[in-house]
Tab-separated table of C-alpha atoms in Angstrom:
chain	number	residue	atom	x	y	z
A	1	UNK	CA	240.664	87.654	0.346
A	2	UNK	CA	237.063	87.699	-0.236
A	3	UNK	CA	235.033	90.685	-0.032
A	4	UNK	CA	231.326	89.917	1.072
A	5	UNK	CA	228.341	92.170	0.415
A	6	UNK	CA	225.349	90.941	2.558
A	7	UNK	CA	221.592	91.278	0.898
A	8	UNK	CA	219.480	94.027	2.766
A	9	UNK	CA	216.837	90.968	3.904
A	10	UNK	CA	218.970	88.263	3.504
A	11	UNK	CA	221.679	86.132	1.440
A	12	UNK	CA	224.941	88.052	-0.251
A	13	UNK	CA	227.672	88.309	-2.976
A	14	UNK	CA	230.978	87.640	-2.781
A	15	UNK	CA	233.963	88.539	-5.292
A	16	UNK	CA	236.871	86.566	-4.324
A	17	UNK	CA	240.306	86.887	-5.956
A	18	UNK	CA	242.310	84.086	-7.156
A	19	UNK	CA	245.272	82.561	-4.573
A	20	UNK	CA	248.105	84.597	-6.662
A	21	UNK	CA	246.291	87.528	-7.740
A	22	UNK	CA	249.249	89.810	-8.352
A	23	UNK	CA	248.630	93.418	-8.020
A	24	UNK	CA	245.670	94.993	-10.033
A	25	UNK	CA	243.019	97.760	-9.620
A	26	UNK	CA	239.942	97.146	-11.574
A	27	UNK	CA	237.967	100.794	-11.874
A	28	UNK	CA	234.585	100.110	-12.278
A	29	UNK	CA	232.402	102.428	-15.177
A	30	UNK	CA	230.047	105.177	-13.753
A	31	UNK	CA	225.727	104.527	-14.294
A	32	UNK	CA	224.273	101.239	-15.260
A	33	UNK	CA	225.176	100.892	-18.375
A	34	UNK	CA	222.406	99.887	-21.231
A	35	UNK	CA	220.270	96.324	-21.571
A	36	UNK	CA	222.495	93.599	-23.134
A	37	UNK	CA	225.852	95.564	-22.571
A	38	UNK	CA	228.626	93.969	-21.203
A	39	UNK	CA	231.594	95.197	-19.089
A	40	UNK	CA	234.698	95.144	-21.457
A	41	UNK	CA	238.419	96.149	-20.247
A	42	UNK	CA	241.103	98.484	-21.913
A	43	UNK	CA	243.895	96.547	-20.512
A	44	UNK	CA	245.021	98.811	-17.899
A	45	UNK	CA	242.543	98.614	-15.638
A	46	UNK	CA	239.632	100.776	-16.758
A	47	UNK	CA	236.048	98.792	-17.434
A	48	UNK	CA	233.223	100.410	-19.396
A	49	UNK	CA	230.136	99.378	-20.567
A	50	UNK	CA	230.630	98.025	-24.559
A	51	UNK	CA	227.567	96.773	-26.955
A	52	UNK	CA	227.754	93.528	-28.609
A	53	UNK	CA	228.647	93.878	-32.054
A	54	UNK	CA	227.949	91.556	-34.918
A	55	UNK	CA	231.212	90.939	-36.291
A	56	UNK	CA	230.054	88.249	-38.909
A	57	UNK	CA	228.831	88.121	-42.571
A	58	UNK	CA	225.034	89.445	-42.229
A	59	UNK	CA	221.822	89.471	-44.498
A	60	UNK	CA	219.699	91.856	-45.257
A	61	UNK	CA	216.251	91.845	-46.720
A	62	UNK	CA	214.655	94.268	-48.338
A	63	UNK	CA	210.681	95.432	-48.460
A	64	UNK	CA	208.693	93.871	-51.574
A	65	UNK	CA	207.927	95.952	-54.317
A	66	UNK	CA	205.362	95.725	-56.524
A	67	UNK	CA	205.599	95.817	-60.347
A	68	UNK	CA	202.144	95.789	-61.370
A	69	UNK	CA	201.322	98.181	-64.262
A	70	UNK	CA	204.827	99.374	-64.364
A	71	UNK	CA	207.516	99.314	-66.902
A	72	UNK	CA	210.522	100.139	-65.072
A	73	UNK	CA	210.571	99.670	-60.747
A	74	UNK	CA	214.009	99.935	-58.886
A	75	UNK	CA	214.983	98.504	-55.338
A	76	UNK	CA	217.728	101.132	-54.210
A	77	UNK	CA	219.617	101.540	-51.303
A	78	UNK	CA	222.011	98.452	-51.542
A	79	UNK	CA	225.611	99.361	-49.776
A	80	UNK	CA	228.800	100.052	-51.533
A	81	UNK	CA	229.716	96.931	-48.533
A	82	UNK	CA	227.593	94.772	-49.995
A	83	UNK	CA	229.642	91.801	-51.712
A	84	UNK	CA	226.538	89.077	-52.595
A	85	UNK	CA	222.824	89.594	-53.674
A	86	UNK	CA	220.176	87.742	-53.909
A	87	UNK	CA	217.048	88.607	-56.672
A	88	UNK	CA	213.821	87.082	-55.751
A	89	UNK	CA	210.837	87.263	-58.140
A	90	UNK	CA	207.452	86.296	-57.315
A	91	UNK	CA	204.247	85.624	-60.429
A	92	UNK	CA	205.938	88.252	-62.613
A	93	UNK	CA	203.765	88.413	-65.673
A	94	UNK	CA	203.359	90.570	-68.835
A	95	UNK	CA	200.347	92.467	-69.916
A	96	UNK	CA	201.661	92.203	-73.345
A	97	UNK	CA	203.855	90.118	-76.073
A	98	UNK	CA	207.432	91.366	-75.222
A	99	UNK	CA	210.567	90.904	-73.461
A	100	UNK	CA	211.278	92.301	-70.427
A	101	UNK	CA	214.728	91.723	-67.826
A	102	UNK	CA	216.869	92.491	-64.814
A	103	UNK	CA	219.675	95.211	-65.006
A	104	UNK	CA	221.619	96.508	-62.001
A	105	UNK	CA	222.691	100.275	-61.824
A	106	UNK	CA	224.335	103.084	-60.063
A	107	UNK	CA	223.504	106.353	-58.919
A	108	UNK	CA	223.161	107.810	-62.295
A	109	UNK	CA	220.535	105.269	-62.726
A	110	UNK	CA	220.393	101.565	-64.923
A	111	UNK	CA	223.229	100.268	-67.399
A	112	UNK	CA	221.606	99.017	-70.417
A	113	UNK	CA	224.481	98.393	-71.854
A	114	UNK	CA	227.618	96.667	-70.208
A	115	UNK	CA	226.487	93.231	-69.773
A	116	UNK	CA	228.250	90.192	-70.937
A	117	UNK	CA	225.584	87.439	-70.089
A	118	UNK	CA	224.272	84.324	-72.057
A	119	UNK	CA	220.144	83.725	-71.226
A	120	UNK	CA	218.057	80.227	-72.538
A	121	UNK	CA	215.738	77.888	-71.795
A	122	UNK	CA	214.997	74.475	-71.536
A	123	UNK	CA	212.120	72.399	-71.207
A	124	UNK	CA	210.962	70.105	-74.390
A	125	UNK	CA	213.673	72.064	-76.377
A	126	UNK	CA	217.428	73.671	-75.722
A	127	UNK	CA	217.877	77.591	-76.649
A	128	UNK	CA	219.787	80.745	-75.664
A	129	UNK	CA	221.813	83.441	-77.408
A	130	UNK	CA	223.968	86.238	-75.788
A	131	UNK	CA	222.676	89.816	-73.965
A	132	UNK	CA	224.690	92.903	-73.960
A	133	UNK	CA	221.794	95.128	-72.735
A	134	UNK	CA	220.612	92.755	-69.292
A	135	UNK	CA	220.698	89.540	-67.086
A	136	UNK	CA	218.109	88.322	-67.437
A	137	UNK	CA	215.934	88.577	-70.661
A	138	UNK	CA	214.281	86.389	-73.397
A	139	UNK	CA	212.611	86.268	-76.534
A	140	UNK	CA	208.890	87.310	-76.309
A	141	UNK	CA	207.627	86.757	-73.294
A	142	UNK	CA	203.662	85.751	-73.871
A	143	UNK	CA	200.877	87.666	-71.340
A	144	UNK	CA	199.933	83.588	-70.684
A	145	UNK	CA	203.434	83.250	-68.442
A	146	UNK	CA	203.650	83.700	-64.739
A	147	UNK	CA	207.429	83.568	-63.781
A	148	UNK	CA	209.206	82.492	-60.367
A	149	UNK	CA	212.625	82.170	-59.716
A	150	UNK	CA	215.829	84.336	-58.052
A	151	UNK	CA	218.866	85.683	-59.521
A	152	UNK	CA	222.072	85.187	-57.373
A	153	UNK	CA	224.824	88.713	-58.055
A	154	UNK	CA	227.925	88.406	-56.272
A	155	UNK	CA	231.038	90.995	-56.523
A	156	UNK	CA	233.901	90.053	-58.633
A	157	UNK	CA	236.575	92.891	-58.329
A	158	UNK	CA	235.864	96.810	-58.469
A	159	UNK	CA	232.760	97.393	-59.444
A	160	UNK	CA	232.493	94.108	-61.930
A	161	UNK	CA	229.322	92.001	-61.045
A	162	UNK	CA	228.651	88.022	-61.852
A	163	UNK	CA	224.674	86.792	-61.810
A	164	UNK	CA	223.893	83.281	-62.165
A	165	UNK	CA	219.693	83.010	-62.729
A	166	UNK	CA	216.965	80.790	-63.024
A	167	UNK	CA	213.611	81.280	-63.171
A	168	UNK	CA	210.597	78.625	-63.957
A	169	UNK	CA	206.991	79.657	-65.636
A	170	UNK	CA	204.249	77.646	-66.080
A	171	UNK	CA	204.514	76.937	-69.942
A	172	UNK	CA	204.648	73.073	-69.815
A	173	UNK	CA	207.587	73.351	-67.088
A	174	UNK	CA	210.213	75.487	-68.706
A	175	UNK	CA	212.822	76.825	-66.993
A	176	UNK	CA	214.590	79.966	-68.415
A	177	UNK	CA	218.116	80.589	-67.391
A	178	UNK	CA	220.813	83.432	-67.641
A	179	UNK	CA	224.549	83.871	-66.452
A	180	UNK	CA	227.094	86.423	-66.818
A	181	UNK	CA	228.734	89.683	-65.947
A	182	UNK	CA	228.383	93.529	-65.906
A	183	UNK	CA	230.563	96.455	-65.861
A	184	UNK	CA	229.246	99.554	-64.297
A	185	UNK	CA	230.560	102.947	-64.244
A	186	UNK	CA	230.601	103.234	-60.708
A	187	UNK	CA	229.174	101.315	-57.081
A	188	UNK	CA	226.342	99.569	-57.180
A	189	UNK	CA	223.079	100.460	-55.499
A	190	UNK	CA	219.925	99.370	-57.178
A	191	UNK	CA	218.733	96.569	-59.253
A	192	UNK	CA	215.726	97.173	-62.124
A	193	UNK	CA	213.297	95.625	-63.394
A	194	UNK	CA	212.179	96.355	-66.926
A	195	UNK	CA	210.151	96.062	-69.542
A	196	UNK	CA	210.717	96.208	-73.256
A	197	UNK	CA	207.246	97.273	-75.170
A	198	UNK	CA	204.850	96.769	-72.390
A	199	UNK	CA	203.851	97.148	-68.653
A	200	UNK	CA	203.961	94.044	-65.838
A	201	UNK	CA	200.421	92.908	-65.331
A	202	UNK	CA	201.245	91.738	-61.656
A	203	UNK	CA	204.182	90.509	-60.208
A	204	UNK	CA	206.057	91.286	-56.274
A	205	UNK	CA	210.198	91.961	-55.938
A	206	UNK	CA	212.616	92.154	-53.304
A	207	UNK	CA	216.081	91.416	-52.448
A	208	UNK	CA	218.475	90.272	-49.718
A	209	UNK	CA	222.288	91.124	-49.744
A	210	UNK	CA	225.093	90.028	-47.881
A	211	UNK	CA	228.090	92.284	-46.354
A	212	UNK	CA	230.953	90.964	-44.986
């Protein structure tokens, strides 16, 4: 059987049922739902309107921050879902002789202390040595170099976190690299940027993480 509904000018729509269509009552939802909804069953005969839902891994990227004439700066706000990050740096530089690094913390603010990471460089000779106290992080870092690169953090179990880094400055084409894990007291929400001795003469930040 075909129910027709004629157009008030002209034309119409039909809704046929299928040759065996069994016995079923379909109850239709009250209003006009919202833009993009779709009609979605409960099995028994009852449609309502239902939003599309993203049920796939999904990126997020966060504002740029600045870390000119600072010696500490924090990008907060990552969520406890979050299982993958990704640390993007942008002509970081110094406005003096010293090291400075990448830490992740909690609510209760940065772990200096909790890392188990190796950092080096390359580029005309080999180096490295091991952190306790951050990711990433060198010997002195000279006001002359400008720094690009990313660090990639992804969850390991609880609240145990793996980066893998690499960065490149413009010293004659050395690359600076750092790898390893921290342990933090609790979930993390923030990553820092610090310095040890000085401020950042310029340099831009920000951050894209992944939840499942």
């Amino acid at each position: 059987m075909t129910l027709r509904l004629n157009g008030s000018t002209s034309g119409y729509v039909e809704i046929d049922a299928p040759a065996t269509a069994g016995s079923n009552t379909l109850v239709l939802p009250t209003g006009n739902g919202s833009n993009g909804q779709y009609l979605q069953t409960n099995g028994s005969g009852a449609l309502s309107w239902a939003t599309v839902t993203d049920t796939g891994a999904r990126w997020t990227t966060t504002s740029s921050v600045s870390l000119s004439g600072q010696s500490s700066v924090s990008i907060t706000g990552i969520p406890s879902t979050a299982t993958q990050i990704i640390v993007t740096l942008n002509t970081v530089q110094m406005a003096g002789n010293f090291d400075w690094g990448i830490r992740a913390g909690t609510s209760s603010g940065l772990d200096s202390s909790n890392y188990d990471a190796m950092r080096g460089y390359n580029g005309g000779s080999l180096g490295g040595e091991q952190s306790s106290d951050r990711w990433f992080g060198y010997g002195t870092a000279s006001t002359a170099f400008v720094f690009n690169g990313r660090l990639v953090i992804y969850k390991m179990t609880g609240n145990i976190w793996h980066g893998d880094g690499n960065l490149h400055y413009n010293g004659g084409g050395t690359g600076r690299i750092s790898f390893g894990k921290v342990s933090l007291g609790g979930t993390l929400d923030r990553i820092g940027f610090v310095t040890l001795g000085s401020t950042f003469s310029t340099g831009n930040a920000y951050l894209s993480y992944m939840e499942p």
